[in-house]
PDB file of C-alpha atoms and ligand atoms in Angstrom:
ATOM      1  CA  UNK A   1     -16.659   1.988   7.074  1.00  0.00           C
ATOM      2  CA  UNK A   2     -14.955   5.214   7.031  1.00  0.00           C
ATOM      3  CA  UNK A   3     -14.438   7.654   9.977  1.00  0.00           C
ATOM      4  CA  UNK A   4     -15.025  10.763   9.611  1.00  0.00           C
ATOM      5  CA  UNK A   5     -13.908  13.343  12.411  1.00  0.00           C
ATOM      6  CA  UNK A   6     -15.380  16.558  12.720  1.00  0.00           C
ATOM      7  CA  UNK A   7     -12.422  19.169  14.121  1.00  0.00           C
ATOM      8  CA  UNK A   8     -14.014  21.797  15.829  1.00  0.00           C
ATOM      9  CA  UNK A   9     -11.307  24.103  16.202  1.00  0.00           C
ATOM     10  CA  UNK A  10     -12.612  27.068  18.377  1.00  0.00           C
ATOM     11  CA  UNK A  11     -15.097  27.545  15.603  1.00  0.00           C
ATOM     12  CA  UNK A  12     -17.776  27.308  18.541  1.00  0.00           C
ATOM     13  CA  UNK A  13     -18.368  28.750  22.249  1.00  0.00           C
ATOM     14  CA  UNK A  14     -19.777  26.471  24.703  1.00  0.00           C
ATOM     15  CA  UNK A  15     -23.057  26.780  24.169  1.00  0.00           C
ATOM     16  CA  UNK A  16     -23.012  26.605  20.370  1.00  0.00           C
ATOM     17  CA  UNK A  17     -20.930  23.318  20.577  1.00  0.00           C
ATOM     18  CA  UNK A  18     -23.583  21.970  23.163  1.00  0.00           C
ATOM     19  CA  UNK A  19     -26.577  23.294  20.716  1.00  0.00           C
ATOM     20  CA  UNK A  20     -24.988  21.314  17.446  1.00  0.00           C
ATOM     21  CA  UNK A  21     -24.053  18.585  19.879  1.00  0.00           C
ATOM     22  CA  UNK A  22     -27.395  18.126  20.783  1.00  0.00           C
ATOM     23  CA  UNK A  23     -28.404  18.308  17.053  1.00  0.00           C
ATOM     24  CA  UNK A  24     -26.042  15.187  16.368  1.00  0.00           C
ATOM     25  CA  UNK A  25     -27.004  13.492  19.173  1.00  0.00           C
ATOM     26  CA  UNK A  26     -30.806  12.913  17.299  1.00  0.00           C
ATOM     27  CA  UNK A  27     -29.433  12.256  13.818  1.00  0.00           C
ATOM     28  CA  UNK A  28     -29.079   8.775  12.332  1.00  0.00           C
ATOM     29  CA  UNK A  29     -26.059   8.653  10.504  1.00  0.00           C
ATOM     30  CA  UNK A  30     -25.548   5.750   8.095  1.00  0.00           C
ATOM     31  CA  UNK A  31     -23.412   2.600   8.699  1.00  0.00           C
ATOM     32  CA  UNK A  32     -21.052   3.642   6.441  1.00  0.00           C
ATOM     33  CA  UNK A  33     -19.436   5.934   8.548  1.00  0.00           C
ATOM     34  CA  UNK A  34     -18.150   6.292  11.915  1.00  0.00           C
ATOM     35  CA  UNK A  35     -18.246   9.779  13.266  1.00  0.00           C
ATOM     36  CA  UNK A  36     -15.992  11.645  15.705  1.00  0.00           C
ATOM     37  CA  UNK A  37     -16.566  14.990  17.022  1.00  0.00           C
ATOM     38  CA  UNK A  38     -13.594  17.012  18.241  1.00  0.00           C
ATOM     39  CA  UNK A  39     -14.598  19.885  20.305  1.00  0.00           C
ATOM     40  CA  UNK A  40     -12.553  22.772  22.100  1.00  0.00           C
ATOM     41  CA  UNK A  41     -10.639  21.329  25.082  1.00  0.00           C
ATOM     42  CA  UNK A  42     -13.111  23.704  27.240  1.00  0.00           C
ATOM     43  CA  UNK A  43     -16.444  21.939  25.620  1.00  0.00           C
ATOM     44  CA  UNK A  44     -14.885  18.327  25.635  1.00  0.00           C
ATOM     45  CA  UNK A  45     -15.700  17.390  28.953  1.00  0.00           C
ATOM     46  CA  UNK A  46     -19.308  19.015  29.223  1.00  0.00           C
ATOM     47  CA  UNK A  47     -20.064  17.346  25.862  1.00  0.00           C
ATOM     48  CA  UNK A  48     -18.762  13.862  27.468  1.00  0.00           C
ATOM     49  CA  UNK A  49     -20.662  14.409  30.181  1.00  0.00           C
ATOM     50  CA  UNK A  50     -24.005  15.494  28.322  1.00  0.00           C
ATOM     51  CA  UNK A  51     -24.181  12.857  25.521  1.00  0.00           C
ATOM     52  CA  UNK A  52     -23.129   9.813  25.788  1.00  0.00           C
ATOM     53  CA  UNK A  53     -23.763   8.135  22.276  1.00  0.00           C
ATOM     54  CA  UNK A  54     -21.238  10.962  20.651  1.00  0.00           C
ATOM     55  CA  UNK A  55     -17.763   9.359  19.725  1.00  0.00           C
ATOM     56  CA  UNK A  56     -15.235  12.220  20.663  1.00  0.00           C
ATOM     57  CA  UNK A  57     -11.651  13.103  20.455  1.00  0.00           C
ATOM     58  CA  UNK A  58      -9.762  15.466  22.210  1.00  0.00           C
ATOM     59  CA  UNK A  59      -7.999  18.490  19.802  1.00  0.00           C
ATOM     60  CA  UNK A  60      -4.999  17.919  21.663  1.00  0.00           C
ATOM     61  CA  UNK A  61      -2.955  17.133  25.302  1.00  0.00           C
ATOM     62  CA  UNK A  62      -0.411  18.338  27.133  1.00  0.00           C
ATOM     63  CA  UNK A  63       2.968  16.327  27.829  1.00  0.00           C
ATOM     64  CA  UNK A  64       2.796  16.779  31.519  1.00  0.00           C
ATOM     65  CA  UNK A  65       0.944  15.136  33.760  1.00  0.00           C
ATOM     66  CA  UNK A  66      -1.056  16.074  36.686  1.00  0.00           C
ATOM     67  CA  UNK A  67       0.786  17.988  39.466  1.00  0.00           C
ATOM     68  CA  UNK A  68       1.603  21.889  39.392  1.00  0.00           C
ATOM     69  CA  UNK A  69       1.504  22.779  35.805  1.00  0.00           C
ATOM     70  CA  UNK A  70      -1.153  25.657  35.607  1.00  0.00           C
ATOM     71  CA  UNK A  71      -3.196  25.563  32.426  1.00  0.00           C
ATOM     72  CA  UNK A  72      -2.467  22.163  31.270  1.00  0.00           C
ATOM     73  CA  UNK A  73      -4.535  19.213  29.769  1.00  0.00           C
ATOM     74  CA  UNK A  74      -2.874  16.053  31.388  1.00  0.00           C
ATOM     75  CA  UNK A  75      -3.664  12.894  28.927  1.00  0.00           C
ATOM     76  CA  UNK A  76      -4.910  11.352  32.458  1.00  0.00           C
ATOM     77  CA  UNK A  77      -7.883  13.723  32.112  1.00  0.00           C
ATOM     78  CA  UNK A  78      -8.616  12.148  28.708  1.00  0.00           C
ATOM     79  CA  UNK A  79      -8.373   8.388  29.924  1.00  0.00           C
ATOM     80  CA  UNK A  80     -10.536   9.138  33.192  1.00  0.00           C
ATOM     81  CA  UNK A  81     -13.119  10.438  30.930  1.00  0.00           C
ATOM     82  CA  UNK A  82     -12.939   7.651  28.218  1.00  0.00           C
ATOM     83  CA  UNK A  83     -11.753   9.433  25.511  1.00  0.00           C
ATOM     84  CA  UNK A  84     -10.637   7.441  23.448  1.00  0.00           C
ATOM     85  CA  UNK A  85      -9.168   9.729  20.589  1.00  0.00           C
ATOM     86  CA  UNK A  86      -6.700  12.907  20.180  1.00  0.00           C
ATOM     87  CA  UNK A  87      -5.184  14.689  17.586  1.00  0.00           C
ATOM     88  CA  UNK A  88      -1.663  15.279  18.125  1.00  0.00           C
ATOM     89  CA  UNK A  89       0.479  17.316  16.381  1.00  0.00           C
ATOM     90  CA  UNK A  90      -2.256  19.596  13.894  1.00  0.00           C
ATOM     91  CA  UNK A  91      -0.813  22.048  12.041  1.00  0.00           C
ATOM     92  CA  UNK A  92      -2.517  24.939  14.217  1.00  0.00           C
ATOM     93  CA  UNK A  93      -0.722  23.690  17.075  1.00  0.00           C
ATOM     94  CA  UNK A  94       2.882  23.528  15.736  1.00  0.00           C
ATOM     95  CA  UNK A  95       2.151  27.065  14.301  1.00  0.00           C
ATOM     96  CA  UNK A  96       0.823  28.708  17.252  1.00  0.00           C
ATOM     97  CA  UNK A  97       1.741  26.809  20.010  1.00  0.00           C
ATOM     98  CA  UNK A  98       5.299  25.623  18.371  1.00  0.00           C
ATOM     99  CA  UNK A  99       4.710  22.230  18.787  1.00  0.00           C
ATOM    100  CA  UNK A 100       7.727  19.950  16.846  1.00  0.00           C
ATOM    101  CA  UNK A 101       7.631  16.416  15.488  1.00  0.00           C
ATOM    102  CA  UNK A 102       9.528  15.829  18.973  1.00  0.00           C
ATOM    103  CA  UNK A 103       7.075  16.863  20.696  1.00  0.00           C
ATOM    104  CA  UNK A 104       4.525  15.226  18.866  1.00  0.00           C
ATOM    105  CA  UNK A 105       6.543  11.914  18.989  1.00  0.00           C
ATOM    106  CA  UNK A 106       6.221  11.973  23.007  1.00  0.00           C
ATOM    107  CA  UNK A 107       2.977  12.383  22.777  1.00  0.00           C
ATOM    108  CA  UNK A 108       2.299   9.198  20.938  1.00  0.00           C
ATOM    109  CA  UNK A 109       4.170   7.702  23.633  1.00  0.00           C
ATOM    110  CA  UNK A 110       1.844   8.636  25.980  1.00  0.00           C
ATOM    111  CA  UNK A 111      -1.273   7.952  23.896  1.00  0.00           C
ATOM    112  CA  UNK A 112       0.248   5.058  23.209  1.00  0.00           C
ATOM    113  CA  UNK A 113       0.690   3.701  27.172  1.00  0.00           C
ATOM    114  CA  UNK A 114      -3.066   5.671  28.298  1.00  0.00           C
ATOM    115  CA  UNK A 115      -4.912   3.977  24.983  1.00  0.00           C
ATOM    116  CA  UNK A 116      -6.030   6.455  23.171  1.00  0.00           C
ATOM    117  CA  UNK A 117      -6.200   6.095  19.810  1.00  0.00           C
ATOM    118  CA  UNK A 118      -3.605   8.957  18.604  1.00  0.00           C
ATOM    119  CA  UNK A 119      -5.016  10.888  14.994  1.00  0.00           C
ATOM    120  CA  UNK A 120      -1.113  11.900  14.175  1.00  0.00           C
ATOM    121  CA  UNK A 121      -1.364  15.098  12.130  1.00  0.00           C
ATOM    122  CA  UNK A 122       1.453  15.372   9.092  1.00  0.00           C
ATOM    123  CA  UNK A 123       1.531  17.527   5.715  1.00  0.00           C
ATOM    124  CA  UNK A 124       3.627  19.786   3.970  1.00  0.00           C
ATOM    125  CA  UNK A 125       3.546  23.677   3.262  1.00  0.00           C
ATOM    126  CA  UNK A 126       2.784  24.827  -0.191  1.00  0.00           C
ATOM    127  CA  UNK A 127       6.920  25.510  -0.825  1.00  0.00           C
ATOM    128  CA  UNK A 128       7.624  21.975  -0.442  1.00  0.00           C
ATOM    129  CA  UNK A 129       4.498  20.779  -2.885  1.00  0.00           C
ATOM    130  CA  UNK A 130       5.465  22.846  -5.366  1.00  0.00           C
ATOM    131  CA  UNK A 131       9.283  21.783  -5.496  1.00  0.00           C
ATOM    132  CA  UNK A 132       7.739  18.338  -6.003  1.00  0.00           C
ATOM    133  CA  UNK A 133       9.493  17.530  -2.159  1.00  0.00           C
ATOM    134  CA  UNK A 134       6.460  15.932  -0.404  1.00  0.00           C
ATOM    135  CA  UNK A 135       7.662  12.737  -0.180  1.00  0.00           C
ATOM    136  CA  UNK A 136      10.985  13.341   1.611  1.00  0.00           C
ATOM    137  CA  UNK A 137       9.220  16.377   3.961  1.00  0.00           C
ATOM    138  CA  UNK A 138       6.729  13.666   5.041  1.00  0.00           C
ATOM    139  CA  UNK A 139       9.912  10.913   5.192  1.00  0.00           C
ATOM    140  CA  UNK A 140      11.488  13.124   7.073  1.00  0.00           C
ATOM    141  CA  UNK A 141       8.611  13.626   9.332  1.00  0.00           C
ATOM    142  CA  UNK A 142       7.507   9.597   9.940  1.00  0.00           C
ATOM    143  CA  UNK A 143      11.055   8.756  10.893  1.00  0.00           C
ATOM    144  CA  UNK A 144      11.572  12.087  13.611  1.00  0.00           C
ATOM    145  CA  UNK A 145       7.771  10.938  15.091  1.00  0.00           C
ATOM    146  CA  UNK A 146       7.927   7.213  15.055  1.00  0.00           C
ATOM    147  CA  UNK A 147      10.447   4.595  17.137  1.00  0.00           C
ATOM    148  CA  UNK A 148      10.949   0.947  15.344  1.00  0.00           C
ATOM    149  CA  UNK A 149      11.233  -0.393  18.991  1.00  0.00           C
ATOM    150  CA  UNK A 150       7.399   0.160  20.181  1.00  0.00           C
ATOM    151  CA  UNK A 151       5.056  -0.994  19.566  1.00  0.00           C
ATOM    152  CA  UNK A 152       1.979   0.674  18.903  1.00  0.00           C
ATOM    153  CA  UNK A 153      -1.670   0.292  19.117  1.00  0.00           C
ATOM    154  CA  UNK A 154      -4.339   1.415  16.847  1.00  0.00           C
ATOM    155  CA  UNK A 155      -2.528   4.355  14.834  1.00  0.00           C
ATOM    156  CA  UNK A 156      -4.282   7.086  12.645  1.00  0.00           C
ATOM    157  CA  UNK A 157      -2.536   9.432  10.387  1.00  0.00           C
ATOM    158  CA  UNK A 158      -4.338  12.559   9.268  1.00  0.00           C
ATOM    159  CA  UNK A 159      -2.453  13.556   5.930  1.00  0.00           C
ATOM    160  CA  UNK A 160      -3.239  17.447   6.282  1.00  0.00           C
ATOM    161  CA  UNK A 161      -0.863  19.720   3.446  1.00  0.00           C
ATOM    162  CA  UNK A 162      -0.499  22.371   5.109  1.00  0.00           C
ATOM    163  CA  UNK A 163      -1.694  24.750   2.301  1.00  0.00           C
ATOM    164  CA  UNK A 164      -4.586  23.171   2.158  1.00  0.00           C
ATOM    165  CA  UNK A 165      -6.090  23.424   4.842  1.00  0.00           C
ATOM    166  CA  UNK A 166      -8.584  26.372   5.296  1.00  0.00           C
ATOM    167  CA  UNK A 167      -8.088  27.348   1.860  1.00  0.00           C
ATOM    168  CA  UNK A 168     -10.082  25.975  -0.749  1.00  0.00           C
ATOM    169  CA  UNK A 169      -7.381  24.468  -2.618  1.00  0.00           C
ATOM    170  CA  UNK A 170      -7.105  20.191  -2.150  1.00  0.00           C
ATOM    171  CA  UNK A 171      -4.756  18.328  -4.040  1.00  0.00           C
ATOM    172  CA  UNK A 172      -6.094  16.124  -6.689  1.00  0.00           C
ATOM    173  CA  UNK A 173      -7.124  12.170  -5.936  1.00  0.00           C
ATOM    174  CA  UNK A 174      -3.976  11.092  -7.849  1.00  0.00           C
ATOM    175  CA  UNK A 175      -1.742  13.157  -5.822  1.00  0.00           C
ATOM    176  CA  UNK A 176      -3.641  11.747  -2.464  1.00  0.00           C
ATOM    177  CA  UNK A 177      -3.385   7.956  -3.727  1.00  0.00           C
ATOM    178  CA  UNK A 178       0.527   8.783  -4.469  1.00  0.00           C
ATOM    179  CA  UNK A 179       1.019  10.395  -0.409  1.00  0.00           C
ATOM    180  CA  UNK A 180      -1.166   7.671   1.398  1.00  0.00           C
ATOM    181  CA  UNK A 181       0.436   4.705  -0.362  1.00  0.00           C
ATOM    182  CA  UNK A 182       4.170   5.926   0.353  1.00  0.00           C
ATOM    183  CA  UNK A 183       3.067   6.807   3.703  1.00  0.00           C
ATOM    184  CA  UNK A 184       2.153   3.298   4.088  1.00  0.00           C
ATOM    185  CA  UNK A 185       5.096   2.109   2.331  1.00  0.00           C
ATOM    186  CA  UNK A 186       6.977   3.560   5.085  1.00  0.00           C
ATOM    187  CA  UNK A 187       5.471   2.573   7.579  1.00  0.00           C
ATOM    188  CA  UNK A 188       5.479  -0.670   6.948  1.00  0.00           C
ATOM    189  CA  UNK A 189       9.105  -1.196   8.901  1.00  0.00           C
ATOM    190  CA  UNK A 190       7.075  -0.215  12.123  1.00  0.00           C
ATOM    191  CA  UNK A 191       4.937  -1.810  14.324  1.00  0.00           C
ATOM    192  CA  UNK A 192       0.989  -1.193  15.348  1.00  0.00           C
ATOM    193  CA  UNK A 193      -2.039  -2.499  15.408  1.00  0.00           C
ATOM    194  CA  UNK A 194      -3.944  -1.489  12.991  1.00  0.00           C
ATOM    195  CA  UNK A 195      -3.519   1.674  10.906  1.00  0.00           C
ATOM    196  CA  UNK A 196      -5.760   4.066   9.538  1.00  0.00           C
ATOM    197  CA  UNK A 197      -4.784   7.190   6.874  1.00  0.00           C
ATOM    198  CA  UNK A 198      -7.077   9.975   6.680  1.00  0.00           C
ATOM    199  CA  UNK A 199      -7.074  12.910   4.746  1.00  0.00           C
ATOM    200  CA  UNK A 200      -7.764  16.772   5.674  1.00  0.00           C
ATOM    201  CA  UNK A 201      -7.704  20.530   4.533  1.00  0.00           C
ATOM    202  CA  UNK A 202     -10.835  21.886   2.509  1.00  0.00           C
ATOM    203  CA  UNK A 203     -12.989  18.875   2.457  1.00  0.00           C
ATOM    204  CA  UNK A 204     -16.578  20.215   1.969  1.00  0.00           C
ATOM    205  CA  UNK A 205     -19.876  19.661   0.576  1.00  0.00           C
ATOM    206  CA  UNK A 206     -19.108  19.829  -3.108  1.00  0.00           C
ATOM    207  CA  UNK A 207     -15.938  18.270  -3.028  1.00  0.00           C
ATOM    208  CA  UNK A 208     -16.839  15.387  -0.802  1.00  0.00           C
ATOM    209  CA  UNK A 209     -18.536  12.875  -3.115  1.00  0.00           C
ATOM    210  CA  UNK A 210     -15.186  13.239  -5.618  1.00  0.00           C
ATOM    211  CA  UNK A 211     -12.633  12.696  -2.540  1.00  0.00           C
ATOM    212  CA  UNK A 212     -14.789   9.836  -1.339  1.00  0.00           C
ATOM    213  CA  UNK A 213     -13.892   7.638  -4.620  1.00  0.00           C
ATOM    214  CA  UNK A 214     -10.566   7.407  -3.144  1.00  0.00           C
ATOM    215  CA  UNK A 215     -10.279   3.961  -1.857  1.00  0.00           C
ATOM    216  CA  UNK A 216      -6.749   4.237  -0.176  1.00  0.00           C
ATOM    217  CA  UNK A 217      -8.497   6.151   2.504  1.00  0.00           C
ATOM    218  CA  UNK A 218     -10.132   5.503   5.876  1.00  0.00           C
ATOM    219  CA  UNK A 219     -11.470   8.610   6.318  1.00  0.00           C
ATOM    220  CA  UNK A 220     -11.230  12.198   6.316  1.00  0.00           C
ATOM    221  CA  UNK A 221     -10.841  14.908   9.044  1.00  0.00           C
ATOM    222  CA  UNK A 222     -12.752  17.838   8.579  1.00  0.00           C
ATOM    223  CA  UNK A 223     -12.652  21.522   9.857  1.00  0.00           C
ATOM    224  CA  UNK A 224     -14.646  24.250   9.110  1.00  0.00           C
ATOM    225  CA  UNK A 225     -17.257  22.012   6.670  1.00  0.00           C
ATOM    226  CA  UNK A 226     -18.104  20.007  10.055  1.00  0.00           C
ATOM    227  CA  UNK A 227     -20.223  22.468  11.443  1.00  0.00           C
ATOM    228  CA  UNK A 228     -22.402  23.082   8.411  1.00  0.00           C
ATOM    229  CA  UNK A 229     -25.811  21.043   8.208  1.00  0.00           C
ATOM    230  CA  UNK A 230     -25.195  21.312   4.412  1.00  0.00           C
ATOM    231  CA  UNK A 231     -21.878  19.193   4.994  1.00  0.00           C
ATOM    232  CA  UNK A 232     -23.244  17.277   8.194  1.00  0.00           C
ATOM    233  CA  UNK A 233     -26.307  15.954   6.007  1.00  0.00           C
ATOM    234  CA  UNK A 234     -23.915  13.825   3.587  1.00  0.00           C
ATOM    235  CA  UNK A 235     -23.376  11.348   6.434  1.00  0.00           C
ATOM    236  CA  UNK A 236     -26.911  10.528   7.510  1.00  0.00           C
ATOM    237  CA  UNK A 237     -29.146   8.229   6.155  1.00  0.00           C
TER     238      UNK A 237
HETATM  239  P1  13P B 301     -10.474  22.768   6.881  1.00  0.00           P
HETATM  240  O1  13P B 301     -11.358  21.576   6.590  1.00  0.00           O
HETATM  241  O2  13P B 301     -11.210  23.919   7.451  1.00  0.00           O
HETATM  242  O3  13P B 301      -9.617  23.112   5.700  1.00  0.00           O
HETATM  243  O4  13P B 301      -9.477  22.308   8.040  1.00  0.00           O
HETATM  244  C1  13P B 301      -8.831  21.109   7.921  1.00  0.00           C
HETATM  245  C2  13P B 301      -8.270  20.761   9.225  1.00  0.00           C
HETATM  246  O5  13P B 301      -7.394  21.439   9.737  1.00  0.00           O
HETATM  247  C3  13P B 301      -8.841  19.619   9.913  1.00  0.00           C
HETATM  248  O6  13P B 301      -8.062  19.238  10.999  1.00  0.00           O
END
């Protein structure tokens, strides 16, 4: 079974995520996949509320908890509601909101103690690809997010290059098989539950089938193909 998690983005306003929500809600999708919408923070809760057979994951959470902190998203909120994913630490956030692979390591902390099942975000930009450095950028990464001494529950790690995403261009199966298999290699020295490697940026209708030969994967985290019927159709029986 693969999972397959549908990022949102703020592709959608409310009542276009609760219109392709509702869509979803009626399809049958096949047993060979395990899907998991992630809406806008502001449609999360109204979708959670709405329909309760949808699997969903939060986009992302804030560090602080609940108390005075004016426009936050405590992870509390995402427990209460049984949540029972996030994505921490996508690429959008560290650009725009200049989120670090500290930051993202204290938020698997917290996933970690509220149980939700963290989808950690990691890639690298095109620079390091094409000086052939992927392999110490995402080294580099693993060790500044992860902590030897905890241990951790069910762990997901999107592999997202960062000039991939959004723009057509994927890296080739080879080149996937290579990434997930280190990343596995080094995270082997670390302890979890179970662990599950995705892959993301420009996964779409006519590429799907080909990336879906890759056996090394669990999955694949999807942006702007996830709201297509074209792309939605794939996984439906
Ligand atoms: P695209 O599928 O639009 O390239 O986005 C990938 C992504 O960022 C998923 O989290």
């Amino acid at each position: 079974m693969k999972y397959i998690i549908f990022n949102w983005k703020s592709y959608l306003n409310g009542k276009e995520s609760f219109s392709l929500a509702k869509s979803l809600n009626k399809l049958k999708f096949s047993k060979k996949y395990k899907i998991i919408i992630s809406p806008s923070s502001y449609s999360l809760f109204a979708l959670k509320n709405n329909f309760k057979k949808i699997e969903l994951s939060s986009q992302n959470f804030d560090t602080l908890g609940s108390g005075g902190y004016t426009s936050f998203l405590p992870i509390e909120n995402l427990s209460n509601f049984s949540i029972k994913y996030s994505l921490i630490g996508h690429s959008e956030v560290r650009k725009y909101r200049n989120e670090n692979d500290l930051i993202v390591k204290s938020k698997l902390i917290l996933a970690n103690e509220y149980k939700i099942n963290p989808i950690i975000c990691i890639g690298e930009d095109f620079k390091t690809y094409k000086n052939n450095k992927t392999k110490s950028y995402i080294k580099n990464q693993i060790k500044k997010i992860f902590n030897k001494q905890i241990k951790y529950q069910n762990l997901f790690i999107a592999y997202e290059p960062l000039w991939s995403i959004g723009s057509g261009l994927v890296p080739s199966n080879q080149e996937i098989i290579k990434i997930i298999e280190y990343i596995r290699f080094l995270l082997k020295d670390y302890s979890f539950k179970k662990l599950k490697i995705l892959y993301g940026g420009s996964v779409n209708s006519s590429n799907f089938e080909e990336l879906n030969e890759i056996k090394e994967l669990d999955g694949f985290l999807v942006g702007s193909a996830s709201i297509k019927k074209s792309f939605i159709k794939i996984f439906c029986n």
